[in-house]
Coordinates of C-alpha atoms in Angstrom, one line a residue:
X1447 CA 23.8 -74.5 -3.6
X1448 CA 25.6 -75.4 -0.5
X1449 CA 29.0 -76.7 0.4
X1450 CA 32.4 -75.9 -1.2
X1451 CA 33.0 -73.9 -4.4
X1452 CA 32.4 -75.6 -7.7
X1453 CA 34.1 -74.7 -10.9
X1454 CA 32.7 -74.8 -14.4
X1455 CA 34.6 -74.4 -17.7
X1456 CA 33.6 -71.6 -20.0
X1457 CA 34.5 -70.3 -23.4
X1458 CA 37.5 -67.9 -23.2
X1459 CA 35.6 -65.3 -25.3
X1460 CA 33.6 -62.5 -23.6
X1461 CA 30.7 -63.9 -25.6
X1462 CA 30.9 -67.4 -24.2
X1463 CA 27.2 -67.8 -24.7
X1464 CA 26.7 -71.3 -23.4
X1465 CA 28.4 -70.4 -20.1
X1466 CA 26.5 -67.2 -19.7
X1467 CA 23.3 -69.0 -20.5
X1468 CA 24.1 -71.4 -17.6
X1469 CA 24.6 -68.4 -15.3
X1470 CA 21.4 -66.8 -16.5
X1471 CA 19.6 -70.0 -15.7
X1472 CA 21.0 -70.0 -12.2
X1473 CA 19.7 -66.5 -11.7
X1474 CA 16.3 -67.0 -13.3
X1475 CA 15.6 -70.4 -11.6
X1476 CA 16.2 -69.0 -8.2
X1477 CA 19.1 -71.3 -7.5
X1478 CA 21.1 -68.3 -6.2
X1479 CA 18.1 -67.0 -4.2
X1480 CA 17.0 -63.4 -4.5
X1481 CA 19.7 -61.6 -6.6
X1482 CA 21.1 -58.7 -4.7
X1483 CA 24.1 -57.5 -6.7
X1484 CA 26.1 -57.6 -9.9
X1485 CA 29.6 -56.4 -9.8
X1486 CA 31.7 -56.4 -13.0
X1487 CA 34.9 -55.0 -14.4
X1488 CA 36.5 -55.1 -17.8
X1489 CA 40.0 -53.6 -17.8
X1490 CA 42.9 -53.6 -20.3
X1491 CA 46.2 -51.6 -20.4
X1492 CA 46.3 -51.2 -24.2
X1493 CA 46.3 -47.4 -24.1
X1494 CA 48.3 -46.9 -20.9
X1495 CA 51.4 -45.5 -22.7
X1496 CA 50.7 -41.8 -23.2
X1497 CA 53.4 -41.7 -25.9
X1498 CA 51.4 -43.9 -28.2
X1499 CA 50.0 -42.0 -31.1
X1500 CA 46.4 -41.1 -31.3
X1501 CA 44.2 -43.9 -32.7
X1502 CA 40.6 -44.2 -34.0
X1503 CA 39.6 -45.3 -30.5
X1504 CA 40.3 -41.8 -29.2
X1505 CA 38.1 -40.0 -31.8
X1506 CA 34.4 -39.9 -31.1
X1507 CA 33.2 -39.7 -34.8
X1508 CA 35.2 -42.9 -35.4
X1509 CA 34.8 -44.8 -32.1
X1510 CA 31.5 -43.4 -30.8
X1511 CA 32.9 -43.3 -27.2
X1512 CA 35.9 -44.5 -25.3
X1513 CA 36.3 -47.3 -22.7
X1514 CA 32.6 -47.7 -22.5
X1515 CA 32.4 -48.7 -26.1
X1516 CA 35.7 -50.6 -26.2
X1517 CA 35.2 -52.7 -23.1
X1518 CA 32.1 -51.7 -21.2
X1519 CA 29.8 -52.6 -24.0
X1520 CA 30.8 -56.3 -23.7
X1521 CA 30.3 -56.3 -20.0
X1522 CA 26.9 -54.5 -20.3
X1523 CA 25.8 -57.1 -22.9
X1524 CA 26.7 -59.9 -20.5
X1525 CA 25.1 -58.1 -17.6
X1526 CA 21.8 -57.5 -19.4
X1527 CA 21.7 -61.0 -20.8
X1528 CA 22.0 -62.5 -17.3
X1529 CA 20.4 -59.9 -15.1
X1530 CA 17.8 -58.2 -17.4
X1531 CA 17.2 -54.6 -18.1
X1532 CA 18.8 -51.7 -16.2
X1533 CA 16.4 -49.1 -15.1
X1534 CA 18.7 -46.5 -13.4
X1535 CA 22.3 -45.4 -13.9
X1536 CA 24.7 -43.0 -12.3
X1537 CA 28.1 -42.7 -13.9
X1538 CA 31.4 -41.0 -13.8
X1539 CA 34.2 -41.0 -16.4
X1540 CA 37.7 -39.8 -16.7
X1541 CA 40.2 -39.2 -19.5
X1542 CA 43.6 -40.0 -18.0
X1543 CA 45.7 -38.8 -21.0
X1544 CA 43.9 -35.9 -22.6
X1545 CA 46.4 -35.7 -25.5
X1546 CA 48.4 -38.2 -27.6
X1547 CA 51.0 -37.6 -30.3
X1548 CA 49.5 -37.1 -33.8
X1549 CA 51.7 -39.9 -35.1
X1550 CA 54.7 -42.1 -33.9
X1551 CA 57.6 -39.8 -33.1
X1552 CA 55.6 -36.6 -33.6
X1553 CA 55.8 -33.7 -31.2
X1554 CA 52.4 -32.5 -32.3
X1555 CA 49.8 -33.4 -29.7
X1556 CA 46.1 -34.2 -30.5
X1557 CA 43.1 -34.1 -28.2
X1558 CA 41.6 -37.3 -27.0
X1559 CA 37.8 -37.0 -27.3
X1560 CA 36.6 -39.7 -25.0
X1561 CA 37.0 -41.5 -21.7
X1562 CA 39.8 -43.9 -20.6
X1563 CA 37.9 -45.0 -17.5
X1564 CA 34.1 -45.3 -16.9
X1565 CA 32.4 -46.5 -13.7
X1566 CA 28.7 -46.6 -13.0
X1567 CA 26.2 -47.8 -10.5
X1568 CA 23.0 -49.3 -11.8
X1569 CA 19.7 -50.6 -10.7
X1570 CA 18.2 -53.6 -12.5
X1571 CA 14.5 -54.1 -13.1
X1572 CA 14.6 -57.1 -10.7
X1573 CA 15.7 -54.8 -7.9
X1574 CA 19.4 -55.8 -7.8
X1575 CA 22.0 -53.2 -7.8
X1576 CA 25.1 -53.2 -10.0
X1577 CA 28.5 -51.7 -10.1
X1578 CA 30.2 -51.8 -13.5
X1579 CA 33.6 -50.4 -14.4
X1580 CA 35.9 -50.4 -17.4
X1581 CA 39.3 -49.0 -18.2
X1582 CA 41.6 -49.1 -21.1
X1583 CA 44.5 -47.7 -19.0
X1584 CA 44.5 -50.4 -16.2
X1585 CA 48.1 -51.1 -15.3
X1586 CA 49.0 -54.8 -15.8
X1587 CA 45.6 -55.9 -17.1
X1588 CA 45.6 -57.5 -20.5
X1589 CA 42.1 -58.7 -20.8
X1590 CA 40.5 -58.6 -17.3
X1591 CA 36.8 -59.3 -17.6
X1592 CA 35.3 -60.4 -14.4
X1593 CA 31.9 -60.4 -12.7
X1594 CA 30.2 -61.7 -9.6
X1595 CA 26.5 -62.1 -9.0
X1596 CA 25.5 -62.4 -5.4
X1597 CA 22.2 -63.9 -4.3
X1598 CA 20.7 -64.8 -0.9
X1599 CA 21.5 -68.5 -1.4
X1600 CA 24.6 -68.4 -3.5
X1601 CA 26.9 -66.5 -5.8
X1602 CA 28.7 -67.0 -9.1
X1603 CA 32.0 -65.5 -10.1
X1604 CA 33.6 -65.4 -13.6
X1605 CA 37.2 -64.3 -14.5
X1606 CA 38.3 -64.4 -18.1
X1607 CA 42.0 -64.1 -17.1
X1608 CA 41.6 -67.4 -15.2
X1609 CA 41.1 -69.2 -18.5
X1610 CA 37.3 -68.8 -18.4
X1611 CA 36.9 -70.6 -15.0
X1612 CA 33.8 -69.7 -12.9
X1613 CA 33.0 -70.4 -9.3
X1614 CA 29.7 -70.9 -7.6
X1615 CA 29.0 -71.1 -3.9

């Protein structure tokens, strides 16, 4: 893949299977060369307001986990579909707002049981390294799912906020 950037249309859903299958084919066919890195982010600001009442998303027995389950799971699914299995992980997480009101207008505060932000580094079975992050308190981000895959001969970048457009070089 040489020359200027090309664009391809993709489904606006995080599960735009046809597009992600195309990217997986680019990776598996060697069109991008040896894959060196996957970098991905899935951010939203849906829980940025600390005055919002506690929701099921904040409670582990109902949600299972926080930002990782809400957002990161979608990005991980895409990453594994395209890149293959992850063999090593090192992660860090943070809860930005440890308490929320029990209900709208309530002065009673309830503990948040899970993370608002999760970032981790990964190593894939194919030797590539990855950097994956997700946040449900990302100021100004409504549905920011983006990733880039870099190879020795080319790269591909996807950005859901850009109406599902993708770029290859």
